[in-house]
PDB file of C-alpha atoms in Angstrom:
ATOM      1  CA  MET A   1     -13.147 -16.747   8.676  1.00  0.00           C
ATOM      2  CA  ALA A   2     -12.104 -15.463  12.075  1.00  0.00           C
ATOM      3  CA  TYR A   3     -11.051 -11.828  12.434  1.00  0.00           C
ATOM      4  CA  ASP A   4      -7.710 -11.201  14.123  1.00  0.00           C
ATOM      5  CA  TRP A   5      -6.463  -7.630  14.199  1.00  0.00           C
ATOM      6  CA  GLN A   6      -2.896  -8.863  14.759  1.00  0.00           C
ATOM      7  CA  PRO A   7      -2.828 -11.996  12.582  1.00  0.00           C
ATOM      8  CA  VAL A   8       0.896 -12.598  12.079  1.00  0.00           C
ATOM      9  CA  TYR A   9       2.635 -11.546  15.285  1.00  0.00           C
ATOM     10  CA  HIS A  10       1.607  -9.695  18.429  1.00  0.00           C
ATOM     11  CA  ASP A  11       4.730  -7.825  19.528  1.00  0.00           C
ATOM     12  CA  PRO A  12       4.255  -5.299  18.046  1.00  0.00           C
ATOM     13  CA  PRO A  13       0.819  -6.052  16.540  1.00  0.00           C
ATOM     14  CA  SER A  14       1.398  -7.033  12.919  1.00  0.00           C
ATOM     15  CA  ASN A  15      -1.544  -5.114  11.520  1.00  0.00           C
ATOM     16  CA  GLN A  16      -0.231  -1.802  12.817  1.00  0.00           C
ATOM     17  CA  TRP A  17       2.445  -1.614  10.079  1.00  0.00           C
ATOM     18  CA  PHE A  18       1.459   0.207   6.871  1.00  0.00           C
ATOM     19  CA  GLY A  19       3.931  -1.957   4.949  1.00  0.00           C
ATOM     20  CA  PHE A  20       1.548  -4.905   5.163  1.00  0.00           C
ATOM     21  CA  GLN A  21      -1.170  -2.686   3.705  1.00  0.00           C
ATOM     22  CA  ALA A  22       1.052  -1.679   0.781  1.00  0.00           C
ATOM     23  CA  TRP A  23       2.123  -5.259   0.031  1.00  0.00           C
ATOM     24  CA  SER A  24      -1.339  -6.810   0.179  1.00  0.00           C
ATOM     25  CA  MET A  25      -3.024  -4.000  -1.743  1.00  0.00           C
ATOM     26  CA  GLU A  26      -0.297  -4.249  -4.375  1.00  0.00           C
ATOM     27  CA  ARG A  27      -1.510  -7.793  -5.099  1.00  0.00           C
ATOM     28  CA  VAL A  28      -5.086  -6.564  -5.407  1.00  0.00           C
ATOM     29  CA  ALA A  29      -3.957  -3.790  -7.774  1.00  0.00           C
ATOM     30  CA  GLU A  30      -1.960  -6.225  -9.930  1.00  0.00           C
ATOM     31  CA  TYR A  31      -5.003  -8.496 -10.154  1.00  0.00           C
ATOM     32  CA  TYR A  32      -7.203  -5.518 -11.024  1.00  0.00           C
ATOM     33  CA  GLN A  33      -4.821  -4.347 -13.754  1.00  0.00           C
ATOM     34  CA  VAL A  34      -4.947  -7.779 -15.396  1.00  0.00           C
ATOM     35  CA  THR A  35      -8.678  -8.481 -15.000  1.00  0.00           C
ATOM     36  CA  GLY A  36     -10.467  -5.167 -14.565  1.00  0.00           C
ATOM     37  CA  ASP A  37     -12.498  -6.844 -11.809  1.00  0.00           C
ATOM     38  CA  ALA A  38     -15.034  -4.306 -10.502  1.00  0.00           C
ATOM     39  CA  SER A  39     -14.925  -5.767  -6.989  1.00  0.00           C
ATOM     40  CA  ALA A  40     -11.164  -5.259  -6.811  1.00  0.00           C
ATOM     41  CA  LYS A  41     -11.615  -1.706  -8.078  1.00  0.00           C
ATOM     42  CA  ALA A  42     -14.160  -0.993  -5.355  1.00  0.00           C
ATOM     43  CA  ILE A  43     -11.624  -1.984  -2.702  1.00  0.00           C
ATOM     44  CA  LEU A  44      -8.826  -0.025  -4.363  1.00  0.00           C
ATOM     45  CA  ASP A  45     -10.905   3.112  -4.914  1.00  0.00           C
ATOM     46  CA  LYS A  46     -11.466   3.448  -1.190  1.00  0.00           C
ATOM     47  CA  TRP A  47      -7.969   2.421  -0.105  1.00  0.00           C
ATOM     48  CA  VAL A  48      -6.098   4.630  -2.598  1.00  0.00           C
ATOM     49  CA  SER A  49      -8.195   7.665  -1.676  1.00  0.00           C
ATOM     50  CA  TRP A  50      -7.400   7.124   2.015  1.00  0.00           C
ATOM     51  CA  ALA A  51      -3.691   6.414   1.442  1.00  0.00           C
ATOM     52  CA  LEU A  52      -3.185   9.491  -0.747  1.00  0.00           C
ATOM     53  CA  SER A  53      -4.863  11.664   1.890  1.00  0.00           C
ATOM     54  CA  GLN A  54      -2.151  10.521   4.318  1.00  0.00           C
ATOM     55  CA  THR A  55       0.793  11.021   1.931  1.00  0.00           C
ATOM     56  CA  THR A  56       3.136  13.948   1.391  1.00  0.00           C
ATOM     57  CA  VAL A  57       5.952  13.679  -1.152  1.00  0.00           C
ATOM     58  CA  ASP A  58       8.380  16.173  -2.700  1.00  0.00           C
ATOM     59  CA  PRO A  59      10.171  14.583  -5.666  1.00  0.00           C
ATOM     60  CA  SER A  60      12.553  17.540  -5.983  1.00  0.00           C
ATOM     61  CA  THR A  61      14.048  17.112  -2.499  1.00  0.00           C
ATOM     62  CA  GLY A  62      13.361  13.445  -1.768  1.00  0.00           C
ATOM     63  CA  GLY A  63      10.904  14.292   0.990  1.00  0.00           C
ATOM     64  CA  ILE A  64       8.638  11.331   1.745  1.00  0.00           C
ATOM     65  CA  LYS A  65       5.951  11.143   4.435  1.00  0.00           C
ATOM     66  CA  ILE A  66       3.783   8.029   4.309  1.00  0.00           C
ATOM     67  CA  PRO A  67       1.909   6.175   7.067  1.00  0.00           C
ATOM     68  CA  SER A  68       3.936   3.953   9.355  1.00  0.00           C
ATOM     69  CA  THR A  69       2.091   2.907  12.528  1.00  0.00           C
ATOM     70  CA  LEU A  70      -1.661   2.324  12.310  1.00  0.00           C
ATOM     71  CA  LYS A  71      -4.167   2.099  15.162  1.00  0.00           C
ATOM     72  CA  TRP A  72      -7.314  -0.011  14.755  1.00  0.00           C
ATOM     73  CA  THR A  73     -10.522   0.421  16.740  1.00  0.00           C
ATOM     74  CA  GLY A  74     -13.871  -1.342  16.599  1.00  0.00           C
ATOM     75  CA  GLN A  75     -14.796  -4.574  14.842  1.00  0.00           C
ATOM     76  CA  PRO A  76     -15.793  -5.585  11.313  1.00  0.00           C
ATOM     77  CA  ASP A  77     -19.359  -6.602  10.522  1.00  0.00           C
ATOM     78  CA  ALA A  78     -19.927 -10.096  11.848  1.00  0.00           C
ATOM     79  CA  ASN A  79     -21.571 -11.867   8.936  1.00  0.00           C
ATOM     80  CA  TRP A  80     -21.097 -11.990   5.190  1.00  0.00           C
ATOM     81  CA  SER A  81     -21.771 -14.487   2.443  1.00  0.00           C
ATOM     82  CA  ALA A  82     -20.140 -14.464  -0.972  1.00  0.00           C
ATOM     83  CA  ALA A  83     -23.568 -15.172  -2.408  1.00  0.00           C
ATOM     84  CA  THR A  84     -24.629 -11.625  -1.555  1.00  0.00           C
ATOM     85  CA  GLY A  85     -21.784  -9.928  -3.413  1.00  0.00           C
ATOM     86  CA  MET A  86     -19.347  -7.473  -1.854  1.00  0.00           C
ATOM     87  CA  PRO A  87     -19.079  -7.501   1.956  1.00  0.00           C
ATOM     88  CA  PRO A  88     -20.677  -4.654   3.937  1.00  0.00           C
ATOM     89  CA  ALA A  89     -18.860  -1.410   4.580  1.00  0.00           C
ATOM     90  CA  ASN A  90     -17.573  -2.334   8.057  1.00  0.00           C
ATOM     91  CA  THR A  91     -18.780   0.973   9.447  1.00  0.00           C
ATOM     92  CA  GLY A  92     -17.753  -0.050  12.974  1.00  0.00           C
ATOM     93  CA  LEU A  93     -14.099  -0.712  12.081  1.00  0.00           C
ATOM     94  CA  HIS A  94     -11.754   2.287  11.944  1.00  0.00           C
ATOM     95  CA  VAL A  95      -8.080   3.026  11.442  1.00  0.00           C
ATOM     96  CA  SER A  96      -5.984   6.078  12.256  1.00  0.00           C
ATOM     97  CA  VAL A  97      -2.367   6.906  11.458  1.00  0.00           C
ATOM     98  CA  GLN A  98      -0.239   7.155  14.595  1.00  0.00           C
ATOM     99  CA  ASP A  99       3.034   8.178  12.955  1.00  0.00           C
ATOM    100  CA  TYR A 100       4.711   8.484   9.570  1.00  0.00           C
ATOM    101  CA  THR A 101       7.891   7.291   7.854  1.00  0.00           C
ATOM    102  CA  ASP A 102      10.173   7.879   4.883  1.00  0.00           C
ATOM    103  CA  ASP A 103      10.989   4.160   4.538  1.00  0.00           C
ATOM    104  CA  VAL A 104      12.052   3.724   0.908  1.00  0.00           C
ATOM    105  CA  GLY A 105      11.123   0.041   0.727  1.00  0.00           C
ATOM    106  CA  VAL A 106       7.542   0.577   1.868  1.00  0.00           C
ATOM    107  CA  ALA A 107       7.305   3.668  -0.340  1.00  0.00           C
ATOM    108  CA  ALA A 108       8.306   1.548  -3.342  1.00  0.00           C
ATOM    109  CA  ALA A 109       5.654  -1.099  -2.621  1.00  0.00           C
ATOM    110  CA  TYR A 110       3.108   1.692  -2.192  1.00  0.00           C
ATOM    111  CA  ALA A 111       4.196   3.237  -5.519  1.00  0.00           C
ATOM    112  CA  LYS A 112       3.683  -0.119  -7.254  1.00  0.00           C
ATOM    113  CA  THR A 113       0.156  -0.338  -5.857  1.00  0.00           C
ATOM    114  CA  LEU A 114      -0.647   3.150  -7.134  1.00  0.00           C
ATOM    115  CA  ALA A 115       0.903   2.449 -10.542  1.00  0.00           C
ATOM    116  CA  TYR A 116      -1.070  -0.757 -11.175  1.00  0.00           C
ATOM    117  CA  TYR A 117      -4.279   0.904  -9.997  1.00  0.00           C
ATOM    118  CA  ALA A 118      -3.697   3.953 -12.194  1.00  0.00           C
ATOM    119  CA  ALA A 119      -2.802   1.868 -15.240  1.00  0.00           C
ATOM    120  CA  GLU A 120      -6.233   0.215 -15.258  1.00  0.00           C
ATOM    121  CA  SER A 121      -8.430   2.947 -13.782  1.00  0.00           C
ATOM    122  CA  GLY A 122      -6.826   5.964 -15.464  1.00  0.00           C
ATOM    123  CA  ASP A 123      -6.633   7.753 -12.105  1.00  0.00           C
ATOM    124  CA  ALA A 124      -4.289  10.676 -12.758  1.00  0.00           C
ATOM    125  CA  ALA A 125      -3.663  11.480  -9.078  1.00  0.00           C
ATOM    126  CA  ALA A 126      -2.552   7.911  -8.337  1.00  0.00           C
ATOM    127  CA  LYS A 127      -0.242   7.861 -11.355  1.00  0.00           C
ATOM    128  CA  GLN A 128       1.344  11.189 -10.372  1.00  0.00           C
ATOM    129  CA  ALA A 129       1.790  10.072  -6.771  1.00  0.00           C
ATOM    130  CA  ALA A 130       3.491   6.864  -7.941  1.00  0.00           C
ATOM    131  CA  LYS A 131       5.891   8.854 -10.131  1.00  0.00           C
ATOM    132  CA  ASP A 132       6.570  11.391  -7.371  1.00  0.00           C
ATOM    133  CA  LEU A 133       7.327   8.629  -4.879  1.00  0.00           C
ATOM    134  CA  LEU A 134       9.762   6.936  -7.265  1.00  0.00           C
ATOM    135  CA  ASP A 135      11.509  10.224  -8.065  1.00  0.00           C
ATOM    136  CA  ALA A 136      11.759  11.025  -4.341  1.00  0.00           C
ATOM    137  CA  ILE A 137      13.083   7.550  -3.549  1.00  0.00           C
ATOM    138  CA  TRP A 138      15.812   7.943  -6.161  1.00  0.00           C
ATOM    139  CA  LYS A 139      17.097  11.048  -4.369  1.00  0.00           C
ATOM    140  CA  HIS A 140      18.354   8.689  -1.637  1.00  0.00           C
ATOM    141  CA  THR A 141      20.805   6.693  -3.742  1.00  0.00           C
ATOM    142  CA  ASP A 142      24.318   6.076  -2.452  1.00  0.00           C
ATOM    143  CA  ALA A 143      27.255   3.810  -3.275  1.00  0.00           C
ATOM    144  CA  LYS A 144      25.427   0.693  -2.059  1.00  0.00           C
ATOM    145  CA  GLY A 145      21.870   1.272  -3.204  1.00  0.00           C
ATOM    146  CA  VAL A 146      18.954   3.335  -1.904  1.00  0.00           C
ATOM    147  CA  SER A 147      18.441   4.110   1.780  1.00  0.00           C
ATOM    148  CA  VAL A 148      17.545   6.694   4.420  1.00  0.00           C
ATOM    149  CA  GLN A 149      18.860   7.098   7.947  1.00  0.00           C
ATOM    150  CA  GLU A 150      16.909   5.364  10.712  1.00  0.00           C
ATOM    151  CA  THR A 151      16.958   6.070  14.440  1.00  0.00           C
ATOM    152  CA  ARG A 152      16.489   2.650  16.037  1.00  0.00           C
ATOM    153  CA  SER A 153      15.142   2.871  19.584  1.00  0.00           C
ATOM    154  CA  ASP A 154      14.096  -0.794  19.340  1.00  0.00           C
ATOM    155  CA  TYR A 155      17.710  -1.801  20.036  1.00  0.00           C
ATOM    156  CA  LYS A 156      16.670  -1.397  23.680  1.00  0.00           C
ATOM    157  CA  ARG A 157      15.241  -4.892  23.301  1.00  0.00           C
ATOM    158  CA  LEU A 158      18.593  -6.643  22.989  1.00  0.00           C
ATOM    159  CA  THR A 159      18.274  -7.348  26.711  1.00  0.00           C
ATOM    160  CA  ASP A 160      14.791  -8.883  26.410  1.00  0.00           C
ATOM    161  CA  PRO A 161      14.408 -12.392  27.840  1.00  0.00           C
ATOM    162  CA  VAL A 162      13.784 -15.293  25.469  1.00  0.00           C
ATOM    163  CA  TYR A 163      11.136 -17.691  26.702  1.00  0.00           C
ATOM    164  CA  VAL A 164      12.532 -21.169  27.273  1.00  0.00           C
ATOM    165  CA  PRO A 165      10.496 -23.548  29.489  1.00  0.00           C
ATOM    166  CA  SER A 166      12.049 -24.336  32.840  1.00  0.00           C
ATOM    167  CA  GLY A 167      14.213 -27.439  32.657  1.00  0.00           C
ATOM    168  CA  TRP A 168      14.811 -27.143  28.933  1.00  0.00           C
ATOM    169  CA  SER A 169      18.320 -26.429  27.694  1.00  0.00           C
ATOM    170  CA  GLY A 170      20.488 -26.647  24.626  1.00  0.00           C
ATOM    171  CA  LYS A 171      23.076 -24.828  22.575  1.00  0.00           C
ATOM    172  CA  MET A 172      23.030 -22.470  19.628  1.00  0.00           C
ATOM    173  CA  PRO A 173      25.111 -23.488  16.562  1.00  0.00           C
ATOM    174  CA  ASN A 174      27.863 -21.159  17.803  1.00  0.00           C
ATOM    175  CA  GLY A 175      27.862 -22.790  21.265  1.00  0.00           C
ATOM    176  CA  ASP A 176      25.860 -20.164  23.183  1.00  0.00           C
ATOM    177  CA  PRO A 177      23.867 -21.907  25.946  1.00  0.00           C
ATOM    178  CA  ILE A 178      20.072 -21.902  25.717  1.00  0.00           C
ATOM    179  CA  ASN A 179      18.127 -22.055  28.992  1.00  0.00           C
ATOM    180  CA  SER A 180      15.391 -20.310  30.946  1.00  0.00           C
ATOM    181  CA  SER A 181      17.786 -17.420  31.698  1.00  0.00           C
ATOM    182  CA  SER A 182      18.517 -16.699  28.014  1.00  0.00           C
ATOM    183  CA  THR A 183      18.128 -13.233  26.540  1.00  0.00           C
ATOM    184  CA  PHE A 184      18.099 -12.059  22.937  1.00  0.00           C
ATOM    185  CA  MET A 185      21.764 -11.112  23.215  1.00  0.00           C
ATOM    186  CA  SER A 186      22.987 -14.072  25.279  1.00  0.00           C
ATOM    187  CA  ILE A 187      22.218 -16.518  22.453  1.00  0.00           C
ATOM    188  CA  ARG A 188      23.746 -14.243  19.797  1.00  0.00           C
ATOM    189  CA  SER A 189      27.216 -13.567  21.163  1.00  0.00           C
ATOM    190  CA  PHE A 190      28.577 -13.388  17.605  1.00  0.00           C
ATOM    191  CA  TYR A 191      27.059  -9.881  17.378  1.00  0.00           C
ATOM    192  CA  LYS A 192      29.846  -8.718  19.680  1.00  0.00           C
ATOM    193  CA  SER A 193      32.293  -8.917  16.776  1.00  0.00           C
ATOM    194  CA  ASP A 194      30.301  -6.345  14.769  1.00  0.00           C
ATOM    195  CA  PRO A 195      32.138  -2.981  14.618  1.00  0.00           C
ATOM    196  CA  ASP A 196      28.956  -1.171  15.704  1.00  0.00           C
ATOM    197  CA  TYR A 197      28.231  -3.447  18.639  1.00  0.00           C
ATOM    198  CA  ALA A 198      29.718  -1.152  21.302  1.00  0.00           C
ATOM    199  CA  ARG A 199      27.452   1.800  20.578  1.00  0.00           C
ATOM    200  CA  VAL A 200      24.378  -0.396  20.171  1.00  0.00           C
ATOM    201  CA  TRP A 201      25.047  -2.193  23.464  1.00  0.00           C
ATOM    202  CA  ALA A 202      25.730   1.089  25.252  1.00  0.00           C
ATOM    203  CA  TYR A 203      22.199   2.174  24.337  1.00  0.00           C
ATOM    204  CA  ALA A 204      20.586  -1.217  24.993  1.00  0.00           C
ATOM    205  CA  SER A 205      22.162  -1.532  28.429  1.00  0.00           C
ATOM    206  CA  GLY A 206      21.358   2.035  29.486  1.00  0.00           C
ATOM    207  CA  GLN A 207      24.913   3.381  29.394  1.00  0.00           C
ATOM    208  CA  SER A 208      23.869   5.845  26.675  1.00  0.00           C
ATOM    209  CA  SER A 209      20.563   7.635  26.102  1.00  0.00           C
ATOM    210  CA  THR A 210      21.245   8.167  22.394  1.00  0.00           C
ATOM    211  CA  ALA A 211      19.480   5.695  20.118  1.00  0.00           C
ATOM    212  CA  PRO A 212      21.769   4.380  17.351  1.00  0.00           C
ATOM    213  CA  VAL A 213      21.298   5.752  13.827  1.00  0.00           C
ATOM    214  CA  PHE A 214      21.916   3.442  10.885  1.00  0.00           C
ATOM    215  CA  THR A 215      21.596   3.517   7.118  1.00  0.00           C
ATOM    216  CA  TYR A 216      20.349   0.061   6.223  1.00  0.00           C
ATOM    217  CA  HIS A 217      20.219  -1.414   2.718  1.00  0.00           C
ATOM    218  CA  ARG A 218      17.681  -4.184   3.260  1.00  0.00           C
ATOM    219  CA  PHE A 219      17.572  -6.618   0.373  1.00  0.00           C
ATOM    220  CA  TRP A 220      13.768  -6.658   0.205  1.00  0.00           C
ATOM    221  CA  ALA A 221      13.707  -2.867  -0.003  1.00  0.00           C
ATOM    222  CA  GLN A 222      16.291  -2.748  -2.798  1.00  0.00           C
ATOM    223  CA  ALA A 223      14.271  -5.390  -4.693  1.00  0.00           C
ATOM    224  CA  ASP A 224      10.986  -3.538  -4.207  1.00  0.00           C
ATOM    225  CA  ILE A 225      12.555  -0.311  -5.459  1.00  0.00           C
ATOM    226  CA  ALA A 226      13.975  -1.981  -8.571  1.00  0.00           C
ATOM    227  CA  LEU A 227      10.660  -3.682  -9.319  1.00  0.00           C
ATOM    228  CA  ALA A 228       8.702  -0.466  -8.777  1.00  0.00           C
ATOM    229  CA  MET A 229      10.906   1.407 -11.247  1.00  0.00           C
ATOM    230  CA  ALA A 230      10.568  -1.388 -13.809  1.00  0.00           C
ATOM    231  CA  ASP A 231       6.804  -1.755 -13.358  1.00  0.00           C
ATOM    232  CA  TYR A 232       6.142   1.970 -13.736  1.00  0.00           C
ATOM    233  CA  GLY A 233       8.182   2.061 -16.947  1.00  0.00           C
ATOM    234  CA  ARG A 234       6.426  -1.001 -18.337  1.00  0.00           C
ATOM    235  CA  LEU A 235       2.918   0.151 -17.416  1.00  0.00           C
ATOM    236  CA  PHE A 236       3.241   3.685 -18.767  1.00  0.00           C
ATOM    237  CA  ASN A 237       6.089   3.418 -21.276  1.00  0.00           C
ATOM    238  CA  GLU A 238       7.947   6.171 -19.409  1.00  0.00           C
TER     239      GLU A 238
END
């Protein structure tokens, strides 16, 4: 298997987002809870210890600080065969946390990972961290669901060009022309009817230096939160 440190997308590098860690390790933890597989436990023991060392949560106030952007350096060990058992320790591959987040969707996926791991291993610290994360998440409920405010500097990229080979052209379903001069915004003119478009475009086009702040209720996040609450209750009868 080839090693690619940015296997899904490159802009930004996919492997720099802690959310992908939480989601993939959740699957390992679910497998471990069902099977008790010692190899899965070995992976989880190391990952959970690292993740908890990078986590701060206050269930009484809703304060959440979990990893967000990761930085990878080095390379994994080059060779490994399943016949020899677990792969080597990858002592030349390292990760550091560049910044942190209070993203409730990622926090919920992380809580599920901790809950499944704790249910099988009996790790008290992981169980408590899962409960604290869920209690903190629930402090951010509103009329629509669960969310926190986000400052979105990435709206600067509405003016980014979209690569279309020279000589190629077409139309979007709404009639916007597609050609080698297209930008993200030029092929999405329907965004202009959004009531928040003016302040977003003012920032994207440089008319304002203030990044827009939004309270998003992403469907995947709401689903992860609901599932995390249900899984914790089912696993621990609490």
